[in-house]
Amino acid sequence: QVQLVESGGGLVQPGDSLSVSCTASGRTFLNLVRAWFRQAPGKDSEFVAAINGNGENTRYADSVRGRFTISRDNAKNTVYLQMNSLKLEDTAVYSCAAGRVLTTTAAHYAVWGQGTQVTVSS
């Protein structure tokens, strides 16, 4: 089975930048769609960004478009999320996912990581 592990979360101030990554291990397939979701306490899971197998197509939530960038390095089985101009409302647990179809719906992704905490605070 494919396993996903996130890293790179931390505590930053508003306006700062942070990059998180997600590495796949086990039986992997390089053409899998990769995505990022986030969830704050008391709120529903929210789609953030997704990227297709060859990295040529991406999709972003309106709330992060222009500030966040998703990318992947298939040689390292890793997907990245570069977060710039961070805001207080970006505070959440960020989780990566893998699936066969590029979609904003969490239920369509079969494999999930445990998540990494990103906290934006003054």
PDB file of N, CA and C in Angstrom, residues 17-61:
ATOM      1  N   SER A  17       6.455  33.034   5.271  1.00  0.00           N
ATOM      2  CA  SER A  17       6.326  31.922   4.339  1.00  0.00           C
ATOM      3  C   SER A  17       6.714  30.619   5.012  1.00  0.00           C
ATOM      4  N   LEU A  18       6.158  29.529   4.508  1.00  0.00           N
ATOM      5  CA  LEU A  18       6.456  28.204   5.029  1.00  0.00           C
ATOM      6  C   LEU A  18       6.203  27.187   3.931  1.00  0.00           C
ATOM      7  N   SER A  19       7.024  26.153   3.883  1.00  0.00           N
ATOM      8  CA  SER A  19       6.849  25.077   2.919  1.00  0.00           C
ATOM      9  C   SER A  19       6.658  23.760   3.644  1.00  0.00           C
ATOM     10  N   VAL A  20       5.634  23.014   3.249  1.00  0.00           N
ATOM     11  CA  VAL A  20       5.409  21.682   3.788  1.00  0.00           C
ATOM     12  C   VAL A  20       5.570  20.669   2.662  1.00  0.00           C
ATOM     13  N   SER A  21       5.917  19.446   3.016  1.00  0.00           N
ATOM     14  CA  SER A  21       6.131  18.415   2.017  1.00  0.00           C
ATOM     15  C   SER A  21       5.436  17.127   2.430  1.00  0.00           C
ATOM     16  N   CYS A  22       5.239  16.254   1.455  1.00  0.00           N
ATOM     17  CA  CYS A  22       4.591  14.969   1.684  1.00  0.00           C
ATOM     18  C   CYS A  22       5.278  13.927   0.819  1.00  0.00           C
ATOM     19  N   THR A  23       5.855  12.926   1.459  1.00  0.00           N
ATOM     20  CA  THR A  23       6.593  11.889   0.759  1.00  0.00           C
ATOM     21  C   THR A  23       5.833  10.569   0.800  1.00  0.00           C
ATOM     22  N   ALA A  24       5.753   9.914  -0.342  1.00  0.00           N
ATOM     23  CA  ALA A  24       5.081   8.622  -0.453  1.00  0.00           C
ATOM     24  C   ALA A  24       6.092   7.490  -0.353  1.00  0.00           C
ATOM     25  N   SER A  25       5.691   6.415   0.305  1.00  0.00           N
ATOM     26  CA  SER A  25       6.523   5.225   0.415  1.00  0.00           C
ATOM     27  C   SER A  25       5.660   3.993   0.207  1.00  0.00           C
ATOM     28  N   GLY A  26       6.309   2.840   0.158  1.00  0.00           N
ATOM     29  CA  GLY A  26       5.583   1.617  -0.115  1.00  0.00           C
ATOM     30  C   GLY A  26       5.388   1.435  -1.611  1.00  0.00           C
ATOM     31  N   ARG A  27       4.277   0.823  -1.972  1.00  0.00           N
ATOM     32  CA  ARG A  27       3.978   0.589  -3.383  1.00  0.00           C
ATOM     33  C   ARG A  27       3.369   1.853  -3.972  1.00  0.00           C
ATOM     34  N   THR A  28       4.187   2.609  -4.687  1.00  0.00           N
ATOM     35  CA  THR A  28       3.766   3.902  -5.207  1.00  0.00           C
ATOM     36  C   THR A  28       3.571   3.867  -6.716  1.00  0.00           C
ATOM     37  N   PHE A  29       2.753   4.797  -7.184  1.00  0.00           N
ATOM     38  CA  PHE A  29       2.502   4.977  -8.603  1.00  0.00           C
ATOM     39  C   PHE A  29       2.686   6.450  -8.915  1.00  0.00           C
ATOM     40  N   LEU A  30       3.615   6.783  -9.791  1.00  0.00           N
ATOM     41  CA  LEU A  30       4.003   8.156 -10.038  1.00  0.00           C
ATOM     42  C   LEU A  30       2.923   8.984 -10.711  1.00  0.00           C
ATOM     43  N   ASN A  31       1.938   8.335 -11.328  1.00  0.00           N
ATOM     44  CA  ASN A  31       0.890   9.080 -12.010  1.00  0.00           C
ATOM     45  C   ASN A  31      -0.306   9.409 -11.121  1.00  0.00           C
ATOM     46  N   LEU A  32      -0.202   9.149  -9.826  1.00  0.00           N
ATOM     47  CA  LEU A  32      -1.291   9.471  -8.912  1.00  0.00           C
ATOM     48  C   LEU A  32      -1.455  10.980  -8.765  1.00  0.00           C
ATOM     49  N   VAL A  33      -2.705  11.417  -8.690  1.00  0.00           N
ATOM     50  CA  VAL A  33      -3.002  12.793  -8.326  1.00  0.00           C
ATOM     51  C   VAL A  33      -2.635  12.997  -6.860  1.00  0.00           C
ATOM     52  N   ARG A  34      -2.058  14.135  -6.540  1.00  0.00           N
ATOM     53  CA  ARG A  34      -1.700  14.479  -5.166  1.00  0.00           C
ATOM     54  C   ARG A  34      -2.393  15.771  -4.787  1.00  0.00           C
ATOM     55  N   ALA A  35      -2.845  15.856  -3.535  1.00  0.00           N
ATOM     56  CA  ALA A  35      -3.613  17.011  -3.097  1.00  0.00           C
ATOM     57  C   ALA A  35      -3.294  17.359  -1.653  1.00  0.00           C
ATOM     58  N   TRP A  36      -3.603  18.605  -1.288  1.00  0.00           N
ATOM     59  CA  TRP A  36      -3.508  19.083   0.085  1.00  0.00           C
ATOM     60  C   TRP A  36      -4.884  19.534   0.563  1.00  0.00           C
ATOM     61  N   PHE A  37      -5.245  19.108   1.769  1.00  0.00           N
ATOM     62  CA  PHE A  37      -6.430  19.573   2.464  1.00  0.00           C
ATOM     63  C   PHE A  37      -6.006  20.125   3.815  1.00  0.00           C
ATOM     64  N   ARG A  38      -6.858  20.926   4.429  1.00  0.00           N
ATOM     65  CA  ARG A  38      -6.558  21.436   5.762  1.00  0.00           C
ATOM     66  C   ARG A  38      -7.816  21.446   6.611  1.00  0.00           C
ATOM     67  N   GLN A  39      -7.626  21.372   7.932  1.00  0.00           N
ATOM     68  CA  GLN A  39      -8.745  21.372   8.855  1.00  0.00           C
ATOM     69  C   GLN A  39      -8.357  22.084  10.143  1.00  0.00           C
ATOM     70  N   ALA A  40      -9.127  23.093  10.491  1.00  0.00           N
ATOM     71  CA  ALA A  40      -8.954  23.802  11.744  1.00  0.00           C
ATOM     72  C   ALA A  40      -9.918  23.228  12.778  1.00  0.00           C
ATOM     73  N   PRO A  41      -9.615  23.355  14.077  1.00  0.00           N
ATOM     74  CA  PRO A  41     -10.505  22.830  15.115  1.00  0.00           C
ATOM     75  C   PRO A  41     -11.922  23.375  14.973  1.00  0.00           C
ATOM     76  N   GLY A  42     -12.909  22.474  15.017  1.00  0.00           N
ATOM     77  CA  GLY A  42     -14.299  22.870  14.919  1.00  0.00           C
ATOM     78  C   GLY A  42     -14.789  23.176  13.526  1.00  0.00           C
ATOM     79  N   LYS A  43     -13.952  22.992  12.518  1.00  0.00           N
ATOM     80  CA  LYS A  43     -14.339  23.280  11.147  1.00  0.00           C
ATOM     81  C   LYS A  43     -14.224  22.035  10.276  1.00  0.00           C
ATOM     82  N   ASP A  44     -14.920  22.054   9.148  1.00  0.00           N
ATOM     83  CA  ASP A  44     -14.841  20.951   8.199  1.00  0.00           C
ATOM     84  C   ASP A  44     -13.513  20.967   7.450  1.00  0.00           C
ATOM     85  N   SER A  45     -13.136  19.810   6.919  1.00  0.00           N
ATOM     86  CA  SER A  45     -11.961  19.722   6.078  1.00  0.00           C
ATOM     87  C   SER A  45     -12.154  20.571   4.820  1.00  0.00           C
ATOM     88  N   GLU A  46     -11.108  21.274   4.415  1.00  0.00           N
ATOM     89  CA  GLU A  46     -11.172  22.212   3.302  1.00  0.00           C
ATOM     90  C   GLU A  46     -10.117  21.877   2.258  1.00  0.00           C
ATOM     91  N   PHE A  47     -10.533  21.809   1.009  1.00  0.00           N
ATOM     92  CA  PHE A  47      -9.589  21.603  -0.087  1.00  0.00           C
ATOM     93  C   PHE A  47      -8.653  22.794  -0.209  1.00  0.00           C
ATOM     94  N   VAL A  48      -7.362  22.526  -0.465  1.00  0.00           N
ATOM     95  CA  VAL A  48      -6.371  23.584  -0.612  1.00  0.00           C
ATOM     96  C   VAL A  48      -5.810  23.624  -2.028  1.00  0.00           C
ATOM     97  N   ALA A  49      -5.241  22.502  -2.492  1.00  0.00           N
ATOM     98  CA  ALA A  49      -4.603  22.467  -3.803  1.00  0.00           C
ATOM     99  C   ALA A  49      -4.437  21.031  -4.256  1.00  0.00           C
ATOM    100  N   ALA A  50      -4.316  20.839  -5.575  1.00  0.00           N
ATOM    101  CA  ALA A  50      -4.088  19.510  -6.130  1.00  0.00           C
ATOM    102  C   ALA A  50      -3.230  19.616  -7.376  1.00  0.00           C
ATOM    103  N   ILE A  51      -2.557  18.519  -7.717  1.00  0.00           N
ATOM    104  CA  ILE A  51      -1.680  18.472  -8.874  1.00  0.00           C
ATOM    105  C   ILE A  51      -1.782  17.099  -9.514  1.00  0.00           C
ATOM    106  N   ASN A  52      -1.783  17.048 -10.834  1.00  0.00           N
ATOM    107  CA  ASN A  52      -1.929  15.767 -11.515  1.00  0.00           C
ATOM    108  C   ASN A  52      -0.598  15.032 -11.587  1.00  0.00           C
ATOM    109  N   GLY A  53      -0.618  13.843 -12.188  1.00  0.00           N
ATOM    110  CA  GLY A  53       0.522  12.940 -12.147  1.00  0.00           C
ATOM    111  C   GLY A  53       1.806  13.490 -12.725  1.00  0.00           C
ATOM    112  N   ASN A  54       1.726  14.188 -13.863  1.00  0.00           N
ATOM    113  CA  ASN A  54       2.935  14.713 -14.495  1.00  0.00           C
ATOM    114  C   ASN A  54       3.233  16.157 -14.104  1.00  0.00           C
ATOM    115  N   GLY A  55       2.430  16.737 -13.211  1.00  0.00           N
ATOM    116  CA  GLY A  55       2.663  18.081 -12.724  1.00  0.00           C
ATOM    117  C   GLY A  55       2.227  19.198 -13.644  1.00  0.00           C
ATOM    118  N   GLU A  56       1.560  18.884 -14.744  1.00  0.00           N
ATOM    119  CA  GLU A  56       1.188  19.898 -15.724  1.00  0.00           C
ATOM    120  C   GLU A  56      -0.125  20.607 -15.417  1.00  0.00           C
ATOM    121  N   ASN A  57      -0.952  20.023 -14.556  1.00  0.00           N
ATOM    122  CA  ASN A  57      -2.233  20.628 -14.212  1.00  0.00           C
ATOM    123  C   ASN A  57      -2.354  20.782 -12.704  1.00  0.00           C
ATOM    124  N   THR A  58      -2.797  21.956 -12.276  1.00  0.00           N
ATOM    125  CA  THR A  58      -2.994  22.236 -10.858  1.00  0.00           C
ATOM    126  C   THR A  58      -4.344  22.884 -10.632  1.00  0.00           C
ATOM    127  N   ARG A  59      -4.820  22.812  -9.380  1.00  0.00           N
ATOM    128  CA  ARG A  59      -6.060  23.451  -8.988  1.00  0.00           C
ATOM    129  C   ARG A  59      -5.894  23.995  -7.574  1.00  0.00           C
ATOM    130  N   TYR A  60      -6.442  25.189  -7.319  1.00  0.00           N
ATOM    131  CA  TYR A  60      -6.306  25.835  -6.025  1.00  0.00           C
ATOM    132  C   TYR A  60      -7.655  26.309  -5.511  1.00  0.00           C
ATOM    133  N   ALA A  61      -7.796  26.292  -4.195  1.00  0.00           N
ATOM    134  CA  ALA A  61      -8.945  26.923  -3.574  1.00  0.00           C
ATOM    135  C   ALA A  61      -8.846  28.432  -3.749  1.00  0.00           C
TER     136      ALA A  61
END
